[in-house]
Coordinates of C-alpha atoms and ligand atoms in Angstrom, one line a residue:
X1 CA -75.0 37.6 18.4
X2 CA -76.1 39.7 15.5
X3 CA -77.5 43.2 15.7
X4 CA -78.9 43.9 12.3
X5 CA -80.2 47.3 11.3
X6 CA -82.6 47.2 8.3
X7 CA -82.6 50.6 6.5
X8 CA -84.1 52.0 3.4
X9 CA -81.6 53.4 0.9
X10 CA -84.0 55.7 -0.9
X11 CA -86.9 57.9 0.1
X12 CA -88.9 55.4 2.2
X13 CA -91.3 52.6 1.1
X14 CA -88.4 50.4 -0.1
X15 CA -90.1 47.3 1.3
X16 CA -88.6 47.4 4.8
X17 CA -91.7 45.8 6.3
X18 CA -91.5 42.8 4.1
X19 CA -87.8 42.5 4.6
X20 CA -88.1 42.6 8.4
X21 CA -90.9 40.1 8.3
X22 CA -88.8 37.5 6.6
X23 CA -85.6 38.3 8.4
X24 CA -87.4 38.0 11.8
X25 CA -87.3 34.3 11.7
X26 CA -83.7 34.4 12.9
X27 CA -84.3 37.2 15.5
X28 CA -85.0 37.2 19.2
X29 CA -85.7 40.9 19.4
X30 CA -87.3 43.1 16.8
X31 CA -87.4 46.9 17.4
X32 CA -88.4 50.2 16.0
X33 CA -86.1 53.1 17.0
X34 CA -87.0 56.2 15.0
X35 CA -90.0 58.0 13.4
X36 CA -93.5 57.4 14.3
X37 CA -96.8 56.4 12.7
X38 CA -95.8 58.4 9.6
X39 CA -94.3 55.0 8.6
X40 CA -96.4 52.5 6.8
X41 CA -94.8 49.1 6.5
X42 CA -96.6 46.4 4.5
X43 CA -96.4 42.8 5.5
X44 CA -98.1 40.0 3.7
X45 CA -97.8 36.5 5.3
X46 CA -99.9 33.6 6.7
X47 CA -101.7 36.0 9.1
X48 CA -103.0 38.3 6.3
X49 CA -102.1 41.7 4.9
X50 CA -101.1 44.4 7.3
X51 CA -100.0 48.0 6.9
X52 CA -98.1 48.6 10.1
X53 CA -97.3 52.0 11.5
X54 CA -95.7 51.4 14.9
X55 CA -95.4 47.8 16.0
X56 CA -92.2 46.2 14.6
X57 CA -92.9 44.2 11.5
X58 CA -91.0 41.3 13.1
X59 CA -93.9 40.7 15.5
X60 CA -95.2 37.8 13.3
X61 CA -92.3 35.6 14.1
X62 CA -93.6 33.7 17.2
X63 CA -90.4 33.8 19.3
X64 CA -89.6 37.5 19.0
X65 CA -89.9 40.1 21.6
X66 CA -91.0 43.4 20.0
X67 CA -89.7 46.8 21.3
X68 CA -90.8 50.3 20.5
X69 CA -87.8 52.5 21.6
X70 CA -87.7 55.9 23.1
X71 CA -86.7 57.4 19.8
X72 CA -90.2 56.6 18.4
X73 CA -93.1 59.1 18.7
X74 CA -96.5 57.5 19.2
X75 CA -100.1 58.4 18.4
X76 CA -101.8 56.3 21.0
X77 CA -105.0 55.8 19.0
X78 CA -103.0 54.3 16.2
X79 CA -101.0 52.0 18.5
X80 CA -104.1 50.8 20.3
X81 CA -105.8 50.0 17.0
X82 CA -102.8 48.2 15.7
X83 CA -102.5 46.0 18.8
X84 CA -106.1 45.1 18.5
X85 CA -105.8 44.3 14.8
X86 CA -102.8 42.1 15.4
X87 CA -104.4 40.3 18.4
X88 CA -107.5 39.7 16.4
X89 CA -105.5 38.2 13.6
X90 CA -104.0 35.7 16.0
X91 CA -100.6 37.3 16.2
X92 CA -100.5 37.4 20.0
X93 CA -99.0 40.7 20.9
X94 CA -99.6 40.6 24.7
X95 CA -96.6 39.9 26.9
X96 CA -94.1 40.4 24.1
X97 CA -94.5 44.0 23.0
X98 CA -92.9 46.6 25.1
X99 CA -93.1 50.4 24.7
X100 CA -90.4 52.7 26.1
X101 CA -91.8 55.2 28.7
X102 CA -89.2 57.5 27.2
X103 CA -91.2 57.6 23.9
X104 CA -93.0 60.9 23.2
X105 CA -96.7 61.1 22.7
X106 CA -98.3 62.8 19.7
X107 CA -100.9 65.1 21.0
X108 CA -103.9 66.6 19.1
X109 CA -102.1 70.0 18.8
X110 CA -99.2 68.3 17.1
X111 CA -101.4 67.1 14.3
X112 CA -103.2 70.5 14.1
X113 CA -100.0 72.4 13.9
X114 CA -98.6 70.0 11.3
X115 CA -101.5 70.9 9.0
X116 CA -101.4 74.6 9.8
X117 CA -97.6 74.8 9.0
X118 CA -98.1 73.0 5.8
X119 CA -100.9 75.3 4.7
X120 CA -98.9 78.4 5.7
X121 CA -96.0 77.2 3.5
X122 CA -98.4 76.9 0.5
X123 CA -96.4 75.9 -2.6
X124 CA -93.3 75.4 -0.5
X125 CA -95.0 72.7 1.7
X126 CA -93.1 69.6 2.6
X127 CA -96.0 67.3 1.9
X128 CA -95.9 65.7 5.3
X129 CA -98.1 62.9 6.4
X130 CA -99.9 65.3 8.7
X131 CA -99.5 62.9 11.6
X132 CA -97.9 65.6 13.8
X133 CA -94.3 64.3 13.4
X134 CA -92.5 67.6 12.9
X135 CA -94.2 69.4 15.8
X136 CA -93.8 66.4 18.2
X137 CA -90.1 66.1 17.6
X138 CA -89.8 69.9 17.8
X139 CA -91.4 69.7 21.3
X140 CA -89.1 66.9 22.2
X141 CA -85.9 68.8 21.6
X142 CA -87.2 72.1 23.0
X143 CA -88.2 70.4 26.3
X144 CA -91.9 70.8 25.7
X145 CA -92.7 67.2 25.0
X146 CA -95.0 64.8 26.9
X147 CA -93.7 61.3 27.4
X148 CA -95.4 58.1 28.6
X149 CA -93.5 58.3 31.8
X150 CA -95.3 61.6 32.6
X151 CA -98.6 59.6 32.9
X152 CA -97.3 57.7 35.9
X153 CA -97.7 60.9 38.0
X154 CA -99.5 64.2 37.6
X155 CA -96.6 65.5 35.4
X156 CA -98.9 64.8 32.5
X157 CA -101.6 67.2 33.8
X158 CA -99.1 69.9 34.7
X159 CA -97.3 69.7 31.4
X160 CA -100.5 69.5 29.3
X161 CA -101.8 72.6 30.9
X162 CA -98.8 74.7 30.0
X163 CA -98.6 73.2 26.5
X164 CA -102.3 73.9 25.8
X165 CA -101.9 77.5 26.9
X166 CA -99.0 77.9 24.5
X167 CA -100.4 75.8 21.6
X168 CA -103.9 77.2 21.8
X169 CA -102.4 80.7 21.2
X170 CA -100.6 79.6 18.1
X171 CA -103.5 77.5 16.8
X172 CA -106.1 80.3 17.2
X173 CA -103.7 82.9 15.8
X174 CA -103.5 80.8 12.7
X175 CA -107.2 80.5 12.4
X176 CA -107.7 77.1 14.1
X177 CA -109.9 76.1 17.0
X178 CA -108.6 76.0 20.6
X179 CA -108.4 72.6 22.3
X180 CA -110.2 72.0 25.6
X181 CA -107.9 70.9 28.5
X182 CA -110.4 68.5 30.2
X183 CA -111.3 66.9 26.9
X184 CA -107.7 66.2 25.9
X185 CA -106.8 65.1 29.5
X186 CA -109.7 62.6 29.6
X187 CA -109.0 61.1 26.2
X188 CA -105.3 60.7 26.8
X189 CA -105.7 59.3 30.3
X190 CA -108.0 56.8 28.7
X191 CA -105.3 55.9 26.1
X192 CA -102.8 55.5 28.9
X193 CA -105.0 53.0 30.7
X194 CA -105.1 50.9 27.6
X195 CA -101.4 51.1 26.8
X196 CA -100.2 50.8 30.4
X197 CA -99.7 47.0 30.2
X198 CA -97.2 47.5 27.4
X199 CA -95.2 50.4 28.8
X200 CA -91.9 49.2 30.4
X201 CA -88.4 50.5 30.6
X202 CA -86.4 48.8 27.8
X203 CA -82.9 49.2 29.2
X204 CA -82.8 45.9 31.2
X205 CA -84.5 44.0 28.4
X206 CA -81.9 45.2 25.8
X207 CA -79.0 44.8 28.2
X208 CA -80.0 41.2 29.0
X209 CA -80.4 40.4 25.3
X210 CA -77.0 41.8 24.5
X211 CA -75.3 39.9 27.4
X212 CA -77.0 36.7 26.3
X213 CA -75.8 37.1 22.7
X214 CA -79.3 37.3 21.3
X215 CA -80.1 38.4 17.8
X216 CA -81.6 41.8 17.3
X217 CA -83.3 43.2 14.2
X218 CA -83.7 47.0 14.2
X219 CA -86.3 48.3 11.8
X220 CA -85.8 51.8 10.5
X221 CA -88.7 53.9 9.5
X222 CA -88.6 56.3 6.5
X223 CA -85.5 56.2 4.3
X224 CA -81.9 57.5 4.2
X225 CA -82.8 60.6 2.1
X226 CA -85.6 61.6 4.5
X227 CA -83.0 61.8 7.3
X228 CA -83.1 65.3 9.0
X229 CA -79.3 65.8 8.5
X230 CA -78.4 63.8 5.4
X231 CA -81.7 63.9 3.5
X232 CA -82.9 66.6 1.1
X233 CA -83.5 69.2 3.8
X234 CA -86.1 70.8 4.2
X235 CA -87.9 68.1 2.3
X236 CA -87.2 65.5 5.0
X237 CA -88.7 64.0 8.1
X238 CA -88.1 65.0 11.7
X239 CA -85.9 62.1 12.8
X240 CA -82.6 60.5 12.2
X241 CA -83.0 57.6 9.9
X242 CA -79.5 56.2 9.6
X243 CA -78.5 53.2 11.8
X244 CA -76.8 55.4 14.5
X245 CA -80.3 56.5 15.5
X246 CA -80.8 53.0 16.9
X247 CA -78.2 53.8 19.5
X248 CA -80.0 56.7 21.1
X249 CA -83.5 55.5 20.1
X250 CA -83.2 52.1 21.7
X251 CA -80.2 52.2 23.9
X252 CA -77.9 49.9 21.9
X253 CA -74.2 51.0 21.9
X254 CA -73.1 51.7 18.3
X255 CA -70.3 49.1 18.5
X256 CA -72.8 46.3 18.9
X257 CA -74.4 46.8 15.4
X258 CA -72.9 44.0 13.4
X259 CA -74.9 44.2 10.1
X260 CA -76.7 46.8 8.1
X261 CA -79.1 45.6 5.5
X262 CA -79.9 48.2 2.9
X263 CA -83.4 47.7 1.4
X264 CA -83.4 49.1 -2.1
X265 CA -86.3 49.2 -4.5
X266 CA -85.5 48.2 -8.1
X267 CA -86.8 51.7 -9.1
X268 CA -87.4 54.9 -7.0
X269 CA -90.5 56.3 -5.4
X270 CA -91.1 59.4 -3.2
X271 CA -94.1 60.7 -1.4
X272 CA -94.4 64.4 -0.7
X273 CA -92.3 67.3 -2.0
X274 CA -88.6 67.6 -2.8
X275 CA -86.1 66.9 -5.5
X276 CA -86.1 63.5 -7.2
X277 CA -83.6 63.5 -10.1
X278 CA -84.8 60.3 -11.8
X279 CA -88.5 61.2 -11.6
X280 CA -90.7 60.1 -14.5
X281 CA -93.1 62.8 -15.4
X282 CA -94.8 61.2 -18.5
X283 CA -97.8 59.7 -16.9
X284 CA -98.6 57.8 -20.1
X285 CA -95.2 56.0 -20.2
X286 CA -95.1 52.3 -19.7
X287 CA -92.7 52.7 -16.8
X288 CA -94.9 55.2 -15.0
X289 CA -97.8 52.7 -15.3
X290 CA -95.8 49.9 -13.9
X291 CA -94.1 51.7 -11.0
X292 CA -97.3 53.4 -9.7
X293 CA -98.0 52.8 -6.0
X294 CA -100.4 54.1 -3.4
X295 CA -98.8 55.2 -0.1
X296 CA -99.4 52.9 2.8
X297 CA -100.1 55.6 5.4
X298 CA -101.8 58.5 3.6
X299 CA -103.2 56.8 0.4
X300 CA -101.4 59.4 -1.7
X301 CA -100.0 58.4 -5.1
X302 CA -96.3 57.9 -4.9
X303 CA -94.0 59.8 -7.3
X304 CA -92.0 57.3 -9.4
X305 CA -88.7 57.2 -11.2
X306 CA -85.8 55.1 -12.4
X307 CA -83.3 53.5 -10.1
X308 CA -80.8 56.1 -8.9
X309 CA -77.5 54.4 -8.1
X310 CA -75.9 57.6 -6.8
X311 CA -78.5 57.6 -4.0
X312 CA -77.9 53.9 -3.3
X313 CA -74.1 54.3 -3.3
X314 CA -74.3 57.3 -0.9
X315 CA -76.7 55.4 1.4
X316 CA -74.3 52.4 1.5
X317 CA -71.4 54.7 2.4
X318 CA -73.2 56.7 4.9
X319 CA -74.8 53.9 6.9
X320 CA -72.1 51.2 6.4
X321 CA -74.5 48.9 4.6
X322 CA -73.1 45.4 4.5
X323 CA -75.6 43.8 2.2
X324 CA -78.6 44.8 0.1
X325 CA -82.1 43.5 -0.1
X326 CA -83.3 44.4 -3.6
X327 CA -87.1 44.6 -3.7
X328 CA -89.7 44.7 -6.5
X329 CA -87.5 43.3 -9.2
X330 CA -90.7 41.6 -10.5
X331 CA -92.2 44.9 -11.3
X332 CA -89.7 45.7 -14.1
X333 CA -91.0 42.8 -16.2
X334 CA -92.1 43.8 -19.7
X335 CA -90.0 47.0 -20.1
X336 CA -87.9 46.6 -23.3
X337 CA -85.4 49.0 -21.9
X338 CA -84.6 50.1 -18.4
X339 CA -82.9 53.4 -17.5
X340 CA -80.6 53.5 -14.6
X341 CA -79.0 56.7 -13.3
X342 CA -75.3 56.0 -12.7
X343 CA -74.1 59.5 -11.9
X344 CA -75.1 63.1 -11.5
X345 CA -73.9 66.1 -13.5
X346 CA -74.4 69.8 -12.6
X347 CA -73.5 72.5 -15.1
X348 CA -71.6 69.9 -17.1
X349 CA -69.5 68.6 -14.1
X350 CA -69.8 65.4 -12.2
X351 CA -71.2 65.9 -8.7
X352 CA -71.9 63.6 -5.8
X353 CA -75.2 63.8 -3.9
X354 CA -73.4 65.2 -0.9
X355 CA -72.0 68.2 -2.9
X356 CA -75.4 69.7 -3.5
X357 CA -78.3 70.8 -1.4
X358 CA -82.0 70.1 -2.1
X359 CA -82.2 73.0 -4.5
X360 CA -79.0 72.0 -6.3
X361 CA -80.4 68.4 -6.5
X362 CA -83.4 69.9 -8.4
X363 CA -81.0 71.0 -11.1
X364 CA -78.7 68.0 -11.4
X365 CA -78.9 66.0 -14.6
X366 CA -78.8 62.2 -14.5
X367 CA -76.2 60.3 -16.5
X368 CA -78.3 57.3 -17.6
X369 CA -77.2 53.8 -18.6
X370 CA -79.8 51.9 -20.7
X371 CA -80.0 48.2 -20.0
X372 CA -82.2 45.5 -21.6
X373 CA -85.3 44.4 -19.8
X374 CA -87.0 41.0 -19.8
X375 CA -90.5 39.7 -20.5
X376 CA -90.6 36.6 -18.3
X377 CA -92.7 36.5 -15.1
X378 CA -90.1 36.1 -12.4
X379 CA -92.5 36.0 -9.4
X380 CA -92.1 32.3 -9.0
X381 CA -88.3 32.3 -9.1
X382 CA -86.7 31.2 -5.8
X383 CA -83.1 31.1 -6.9
X384 CA -80.8 33.6 -8.7
X385 CA -80.1 31.1 -11.5
X386 CA -83.8 31.0 -12.4
X387 CA -83.8 34.7 -13.3
X388 CA -83.4 35.7 -17.0
X389 CA -79.9 36.9 -17.9
X390 CA -81.1 40.5 -18.1
X391 CA -82.5 40.4 -14.6
X392 CA -79.3 38.9 -13.3
X393 CA -77.3 41.6 -15.0
X394 CA -79.5 44.3 -13.4
X395 CA -78.7 42.8 -10.0
X396 CA -75.0 42.6 -10.8
X397 CA -74.9 46.2 -12.0
X398 CA -76.3 47.3 -8.6
X399 CA -73.8 45.3 -6.7
X400 CA -70.9 46.8 -8.7
X401 CA -72.1 50.3 -8.1
X402 CA -72.9 49.8 -4.4
X403 CA -69.8 47.8 -3.7
X404 CA -71.7 45.4 -1.5
X405 CA -73.5 42.1 -2.4
X406 CA -77.3 41.8 -3.0
X407 CA -78.3 38.9 -0.6
X408 CA -82.0 38.9 -1.1
X409 CA -84.2 39.7 -4.1
X410 CA -87.9 40.4 -3.8
X411 CA -90.0 39.0 -6.6
X412 CA -93.5 39.6 -5.1
X413 CA -95.0 41.2 -2.0
X414 CA -95.6 38.0 -0.1
X415 CA -93.0 36.8 2.5
X416 CA -92.1 33.8 0.4
X417 CA -91.6 35.7 -2.8
X418 CA -88.0 36.2 -2.0
X419 CA -84.8 34.9 -3.5
X420 CA -81.8 34.2 -1.2
X421 CA -78.8 34.9 -3.4
X422 CA -75.6 33.0 -2.5
X423 CA -72.4 34.9 -3.4
Ligands
GDP1 P1 -91.9 50.1 3.6 O1 -92.4 51.4 4.1 O2 -90.4 50.2 3.3 O3 -92.1 48.9 4.5 O4 -92.6 49.8 2.3 P2 -94.2 49.9 1.9 O5 -94.8 48.8 2.5 O6 -94.7 51.3 2.3 O7 -94.2 49.9 0.4 C1 -93.6 48.8 -0.3 C2 -94.7 48.1 -1.2 O8 -94.1 47.2 -2.0 C3 -95.7 47.4 -0.4 O9 -96.9 47.5 -1.1 C4 -95.2 45.9 -0.4 O10 -96.3 45.0 -0.3 C5 -94.6 45.9 -1.8 N1 -93.5 45.0 -2.0 C6 -92.4 44.8 -1.1 N2 -91.5 43.9 -1.7 C7 -92.0 43.6 -2.9 C8 -91.5 42.8 -4.0 O11 -90.4 42.3 -4.0 N3 -92.3 42.8 -5.1 C9 -93.5 43.4 -5.2 N4 -94.2 43.3 -6.3 N5 -94.0 44.1 -4.2 C10 -93.3 44.2 -3.1
IMO2 P1 -91.9 54.4 5.6 O1 -91.3 54.0 6.9 C1 -92.2 57.6 2.6 C2 -92.2 61.7 4.0 C3 -93.5 62.5 3.8 C4 -93.0 63.9 3.6 C5 -91.8 63.9 4.6 C6 -92.1 64.5 5.9 O2 -93.2 53.8 5.3 O3 -90.9 54.2 4.5 P2 -93.5 63.7 8.0 O4 -95.0 63.3 8.1 O5 -92.6 62.6 8.4 O6 -93.3 65.0 8.7 O7 -93.3 64.0 6.4 O8 -91.4 62.5 4.8 N1 -92.4 60.4 4.7 C7 -92.3 59.2 4.1 N2 -92.3 58.9 2.8 N3 -92.3 56.6 3.5 C8 -92.3 56.9 4.8 O9 -92.2 56.0 5.8 C9 -92.4 58.3 5.2 N4 -92.5 58.9 6.4 C10 -92.5 60.2 6.1 O10 -94.2 62.0 2.7 O11 -92.4 64.0 2.3
MG3 MG1 -94.0 52.7 3.8

């Protein structure tokens, strides 16, 4: 039995979707345990190109059972559309995708409030995805949430009525338009009818899998430094993103987690506000041009920067990462020199990530090491030995700093554009 958590070691978008898609071949169960449809995981394989927000990216492997745990928050319209898209592409979701009745439902007022809070914060805004994530998790922990289980009785109607009374007061006070009870009720009852065949308590499924020594693949959403506790608060997301979240969010006892794969992009990106020590501000620079990406969920332009080894090192320690999956190494091609941040300094003294808060992190200086780049196209490489010496050295430098081996190297967005490195 293996229970492998796949987690991003930076600020999200490390390439977890692709990693999970290729690791899923060995899995019996693939699961999401945190976050919601703020996630956008890109998968490119024989079925096509997908930007998945809620369904586990391991759904494409024929033999997997896919689970959306109680720790996930769900916008039903997004999930319904995703199921339809996957079924139309021939992926065959029915009968092997199960959604926990414990998962919370993103309501229209969550999305409205997300936007109103952001606007009220002005220049200090978080830069959220505006998917209602902060407000739905706030309702969850303040006992105001609505779960799928509520739809099995009239608990939904009763709870919705109270919530709308409360939320409409806030919304109208902030200049928004009140929501109509009947309208929301009808729409959400309609969603429930469509999702009902997929909603099932996961506890017996997970327990049976663990007892039968099956292989689990747990797909984190967001990245380590968006974690509510360990990220750059308040520029974070509203859920725990470290592997321990899989325990509460899925019902897997922590001692069953056998492996933690840290997905690390060969450079750094960030979407939304918050500190980013290695950020490249020169939009005319060659590196900026190469690293540029468009966010999978919101279509925003991602902020880009050099690889930050202090972040990766901290993520490895915090989450007990056992091996790394390095992604997007192919993108570095053609840079004569590559900068890598090896340490931070604040007011002339060495500091660790954990010694400063988000505002301190704004002020840290990076100690850079400059390494030689390569000009060869490595996208066709399928073994470590085929990589140019400079690319091999880049990988070895990461292993040394992180203290764990790099097992996989991404050299392109497609599933097969992956090197399995043997140590
Ligand atoms: P996730 O949220 O961690 O799943 O990552 P995203 O899908 O949001 O962003 C990662 C982007 O990098 C996507 O566009 C992927 O298709 C792409 N990608 C992933 N791995 C590689 C790789 O090794 N090389 C290249 N060129 N692109 C990759
Ligand atoms: P994946 O799973 C990158 C960021 C948002 C914002 C902050 C809070 O694709 O890696 P939220 O909507 O969660 O309240 O926004 O978190 N964020 C992500 N950034 N990748 C993600 O997911 C993200 N999910 C949230 O940009 O800064
Ligand atoms: Mg993403």
